[in-house]
Structure formats: C-alpha cells, structure tokens
Short mmCIF file of C-alpha atoms in Angstrom, two decimals:
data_model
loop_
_atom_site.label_atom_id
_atom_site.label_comp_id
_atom_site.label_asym_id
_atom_site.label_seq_id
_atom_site.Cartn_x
_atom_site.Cartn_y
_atom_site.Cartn_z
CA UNK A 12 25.52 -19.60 11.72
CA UNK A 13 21.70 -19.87 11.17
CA UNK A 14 20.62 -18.53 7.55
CA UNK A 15 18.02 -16.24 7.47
CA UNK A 16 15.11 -16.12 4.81
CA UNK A 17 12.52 -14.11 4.84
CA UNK A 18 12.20 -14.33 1.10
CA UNK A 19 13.19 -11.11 0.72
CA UNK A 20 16.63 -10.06 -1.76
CA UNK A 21 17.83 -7.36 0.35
CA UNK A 22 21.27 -7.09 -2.00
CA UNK A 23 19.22 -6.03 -5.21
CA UNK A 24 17.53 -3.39 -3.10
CA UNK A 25 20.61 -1.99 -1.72
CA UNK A 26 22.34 -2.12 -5.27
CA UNK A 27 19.11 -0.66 -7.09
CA UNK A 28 19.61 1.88 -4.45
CA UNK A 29 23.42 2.84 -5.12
CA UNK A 30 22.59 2.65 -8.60
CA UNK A 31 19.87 5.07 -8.40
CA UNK A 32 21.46 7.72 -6.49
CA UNK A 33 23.91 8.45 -9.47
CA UNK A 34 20.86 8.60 -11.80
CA UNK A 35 18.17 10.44 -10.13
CA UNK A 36 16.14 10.30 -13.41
CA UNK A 37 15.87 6.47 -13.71
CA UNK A 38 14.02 6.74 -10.06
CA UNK A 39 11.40 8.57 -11.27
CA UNK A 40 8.23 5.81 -11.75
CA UNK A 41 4.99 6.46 -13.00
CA UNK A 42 2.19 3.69 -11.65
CA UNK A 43 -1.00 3.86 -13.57
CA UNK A 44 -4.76 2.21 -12.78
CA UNK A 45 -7.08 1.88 -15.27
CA UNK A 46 -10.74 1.95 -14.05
CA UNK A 47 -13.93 0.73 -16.21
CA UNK A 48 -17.51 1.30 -14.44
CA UNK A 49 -19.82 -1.20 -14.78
CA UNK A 50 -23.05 -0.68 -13.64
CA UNK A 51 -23.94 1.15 -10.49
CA UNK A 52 -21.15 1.63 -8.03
CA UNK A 53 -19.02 -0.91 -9.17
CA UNK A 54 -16.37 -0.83 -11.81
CA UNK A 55 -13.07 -2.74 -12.48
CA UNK A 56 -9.73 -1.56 -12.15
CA UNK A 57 -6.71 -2.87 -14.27
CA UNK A 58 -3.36 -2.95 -13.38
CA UNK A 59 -0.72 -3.83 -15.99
CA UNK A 60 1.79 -1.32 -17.18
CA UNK A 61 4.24 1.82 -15.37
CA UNK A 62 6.91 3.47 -16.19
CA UNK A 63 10.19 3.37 -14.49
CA UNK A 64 14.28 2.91 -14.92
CA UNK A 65 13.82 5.08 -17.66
CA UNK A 66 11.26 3.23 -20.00
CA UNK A 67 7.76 1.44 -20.22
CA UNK A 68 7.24 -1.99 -17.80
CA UNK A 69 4.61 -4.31 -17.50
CA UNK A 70 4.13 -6.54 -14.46
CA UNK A 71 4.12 -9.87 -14.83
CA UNK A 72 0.47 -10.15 -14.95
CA UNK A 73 -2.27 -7.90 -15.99
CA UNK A 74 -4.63 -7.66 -12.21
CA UNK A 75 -8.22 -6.69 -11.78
CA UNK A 76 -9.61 -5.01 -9.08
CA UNK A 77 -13.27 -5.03 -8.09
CA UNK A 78 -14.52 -2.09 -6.45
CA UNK A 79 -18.58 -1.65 -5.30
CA UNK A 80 -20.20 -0.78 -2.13
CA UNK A 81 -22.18 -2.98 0.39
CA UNK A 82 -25.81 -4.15 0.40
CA UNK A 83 -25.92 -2.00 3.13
CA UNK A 84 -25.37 0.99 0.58
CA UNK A 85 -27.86 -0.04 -1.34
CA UNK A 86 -25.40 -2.23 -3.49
CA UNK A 87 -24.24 -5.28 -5.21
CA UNK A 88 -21.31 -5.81 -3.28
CA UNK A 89 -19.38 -6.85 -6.06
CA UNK A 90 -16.06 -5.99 -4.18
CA UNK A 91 -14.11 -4.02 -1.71
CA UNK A 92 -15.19 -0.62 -1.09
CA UNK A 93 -12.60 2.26 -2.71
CA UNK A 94 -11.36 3.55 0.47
CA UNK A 95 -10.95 -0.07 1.58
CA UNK A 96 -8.19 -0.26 -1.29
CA UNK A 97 -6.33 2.82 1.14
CA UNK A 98 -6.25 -0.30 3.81
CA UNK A 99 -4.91 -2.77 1.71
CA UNK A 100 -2.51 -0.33 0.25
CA UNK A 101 -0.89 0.36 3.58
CA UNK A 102 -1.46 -3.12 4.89
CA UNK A 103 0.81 -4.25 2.23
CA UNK A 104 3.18 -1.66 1.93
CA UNK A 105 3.70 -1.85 5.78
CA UNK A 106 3.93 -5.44 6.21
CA UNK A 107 6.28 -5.98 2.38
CA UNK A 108 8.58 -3.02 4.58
CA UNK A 109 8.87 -5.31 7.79
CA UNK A 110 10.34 -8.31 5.95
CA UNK A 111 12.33 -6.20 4.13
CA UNK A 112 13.97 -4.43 7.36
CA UNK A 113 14.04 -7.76 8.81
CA UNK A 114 15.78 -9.12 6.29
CA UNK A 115 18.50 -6.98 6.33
CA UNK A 116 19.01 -6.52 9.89
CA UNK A 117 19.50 -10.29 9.95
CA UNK A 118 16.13 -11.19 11.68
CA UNK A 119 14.58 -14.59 10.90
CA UNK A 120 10.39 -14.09 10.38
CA UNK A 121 7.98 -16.53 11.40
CA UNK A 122 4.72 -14.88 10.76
CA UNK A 123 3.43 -11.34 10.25
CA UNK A 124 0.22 -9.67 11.15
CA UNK A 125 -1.42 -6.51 10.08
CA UNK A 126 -4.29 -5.58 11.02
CA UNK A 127 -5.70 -1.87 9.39
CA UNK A 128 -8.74 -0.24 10.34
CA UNK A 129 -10.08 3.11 9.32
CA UNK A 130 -12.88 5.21 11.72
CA UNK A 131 -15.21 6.66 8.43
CA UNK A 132 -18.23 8.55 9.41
CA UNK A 133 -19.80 8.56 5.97
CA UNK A 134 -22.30 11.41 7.15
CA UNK A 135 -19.59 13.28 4.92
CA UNK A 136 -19.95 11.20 1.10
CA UNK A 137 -23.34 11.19 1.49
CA UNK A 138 -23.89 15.20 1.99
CA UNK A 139 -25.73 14.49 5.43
CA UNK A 140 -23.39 16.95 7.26
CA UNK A 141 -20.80 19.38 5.48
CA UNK A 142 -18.88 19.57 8.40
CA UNK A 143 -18.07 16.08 7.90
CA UNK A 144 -15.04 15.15 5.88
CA UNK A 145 -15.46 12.42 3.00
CA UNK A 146 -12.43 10.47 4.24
CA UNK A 147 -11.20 8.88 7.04
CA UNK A 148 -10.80 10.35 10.82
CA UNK A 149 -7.84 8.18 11.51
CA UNK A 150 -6.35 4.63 10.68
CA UNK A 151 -4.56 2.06 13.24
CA UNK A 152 -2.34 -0.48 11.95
CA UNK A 153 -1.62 -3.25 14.53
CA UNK A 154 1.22 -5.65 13.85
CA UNK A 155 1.64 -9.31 15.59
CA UNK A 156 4.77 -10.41 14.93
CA UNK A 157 6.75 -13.50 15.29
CA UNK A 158 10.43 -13.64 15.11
CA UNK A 159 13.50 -13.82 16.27
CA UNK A 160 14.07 -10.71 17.83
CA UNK A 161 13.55 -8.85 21.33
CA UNK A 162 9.99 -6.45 21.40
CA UNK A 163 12.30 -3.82 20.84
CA UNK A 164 14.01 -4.59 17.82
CA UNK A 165 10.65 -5.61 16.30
CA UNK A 166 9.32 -1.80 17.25
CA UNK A 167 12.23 -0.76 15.43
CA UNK A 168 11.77 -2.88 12.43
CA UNK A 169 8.25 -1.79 12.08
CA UNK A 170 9.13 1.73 12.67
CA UNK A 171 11.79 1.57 9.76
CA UNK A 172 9.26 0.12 7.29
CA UNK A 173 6.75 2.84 8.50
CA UNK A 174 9.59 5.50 7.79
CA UNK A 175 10.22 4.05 4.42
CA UNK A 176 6.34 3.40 3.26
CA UNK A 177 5.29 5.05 -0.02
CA UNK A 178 1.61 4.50 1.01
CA UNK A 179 1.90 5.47 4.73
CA UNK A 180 3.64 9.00 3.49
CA UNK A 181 1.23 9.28 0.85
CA UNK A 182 -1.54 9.27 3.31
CA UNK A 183 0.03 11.33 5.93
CA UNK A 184 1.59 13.82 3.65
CA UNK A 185 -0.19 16.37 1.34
CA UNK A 186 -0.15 15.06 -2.31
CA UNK A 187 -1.12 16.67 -5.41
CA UNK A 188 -4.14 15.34 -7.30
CA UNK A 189 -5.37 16.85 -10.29
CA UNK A 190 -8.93 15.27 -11.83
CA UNK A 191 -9.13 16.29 -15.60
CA UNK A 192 -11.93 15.65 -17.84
CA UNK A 193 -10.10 14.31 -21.64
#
C-alpha cells in the first residue's frame, strides 16, 4: 500500500474539528491586519497576532505586506495592488483546500495550479462612471492539477475545497464591514 503525502495532517483537522463542535466558543477566531501608509498609495500591512481557541496567538512570524498601485496609476509600484490581495487570498485558500481534500480522500498530489483572475473596470474607483462598481465584475479560478486520481475525482476535490473556503464564501456571500474612525 502506497503512502500518501501531500504534507498535509488531515488527523489534527478532523480532531480540532470534533473538538470544536462541543465548544462552539473556542471556534470563534478573530484575524487582525495592521496597515501603516507610507507615502502616496502605498502602505505596509502587518500580520502577527489573532485570537482564537479561546485566547491571544501569534503566528510564528510577524509578515509584511506591501500594497501600492502601478506606474500606470501614476505610482511607485511598491507592491501588489489591494484588490490583488482578494486573488491571492482565494488562490491560497483554494489551492491549501485541495491538498487538504486530497489528503484525506487518500489522493497522492504531484503539482497544483491556480490560476485567479479578476475582470476590474476601474471607471468605478476613479469616479469616471457611477454606474460602475469599485470592485470586481467576476473572478475565474482555473486549477491544473496533477495526481493520482480520475478528472472526476479531481472536480470533486476542488469542489469540496471550494465548499469549505473561508475566502471564496467571504467573497460570494454578504459580509458585514463596519469602517470606524478611533
């Protein structure tokens, strides 16, 4: 019998999960950013600390995140565009939910693809047309994926880690946001 790796622990998933459903309240995480502007339209974003299992964490390592526009904007370019984060958020999420599912269906990896694009008409942020929404008009996520598995069971995997995908619901859901001035 062939081993499979995908370098995911699927057992401390499905244990966190038992665990959790007899204490909702230790399921309820709080992820935080912490943004700094700079100069123009670039600033840096910090990621360190959340709360969840009941208490303060801190990841391993504090992360920075570089967000400007293009030269094309008028810009530095000192990093990714903000709604280019939205990509990598569901790139990652999507793809970290594949290996996952794969894992636990007993499917051996060899690679995994993603590639996320979003249609923006950005008539919209820049007030050239009201009629215009600021965000995207839609996002495709295409997957090439090698493994051991039929075309079906792939679709399948994929659409499990879609169903499961904090970031895909968030942006296919309605979410509250409140912006506060402190």
């Amino acid at each position: 019998m062939t081993t499979i790796d995908n370098g995911v622990n699927v057992q401390a998933l499905l244990d966190a999960r038992e665990v959790l459903k007899g204490a909702p309240e230790a399921a309820q995480f709080t992820w935080r950013a912490n943004s700094k502007w700079t100069t123009g339209v670039h600033s840096t974003t910090t990621i360190e600390k959340f709360f969840g299992l009941g208490q303060e964490q801190t990841h391993k390592n504090q992360t920075e995140y570089a967000s400007d526009h293009p030269a094309v904007f008028a810009a530095e370019d000192n990093g990714i565009t903000p709604i280019e984060y939205l990509l990598v958020g569901l790139a990652g999420c999507l793809t970290a939910g594949v290996a996952s599912v794969a894992q636990n269906r007993g499917i051996q990896l060899r690679s995994v693809e993603a590639t996320v694009e979003g249609s923006h008409d950005i008539r919209g942020i820049l007030g050239a047309d009201s009629d215009v929404r600021n965000g995207y008009n839609d996002i495709k996520v295409t997957f090439h994926i090698d493994a051991d598995a039929s075309k079906e069971e792939i679709e399948a995997i994929v659409a499990q880690s879609q169903k499961r995908s904090a970031v895909f619901d968030a942006l296919t859901n309605p979410t509250d946001v409140t912006v506060e001035v402190a």
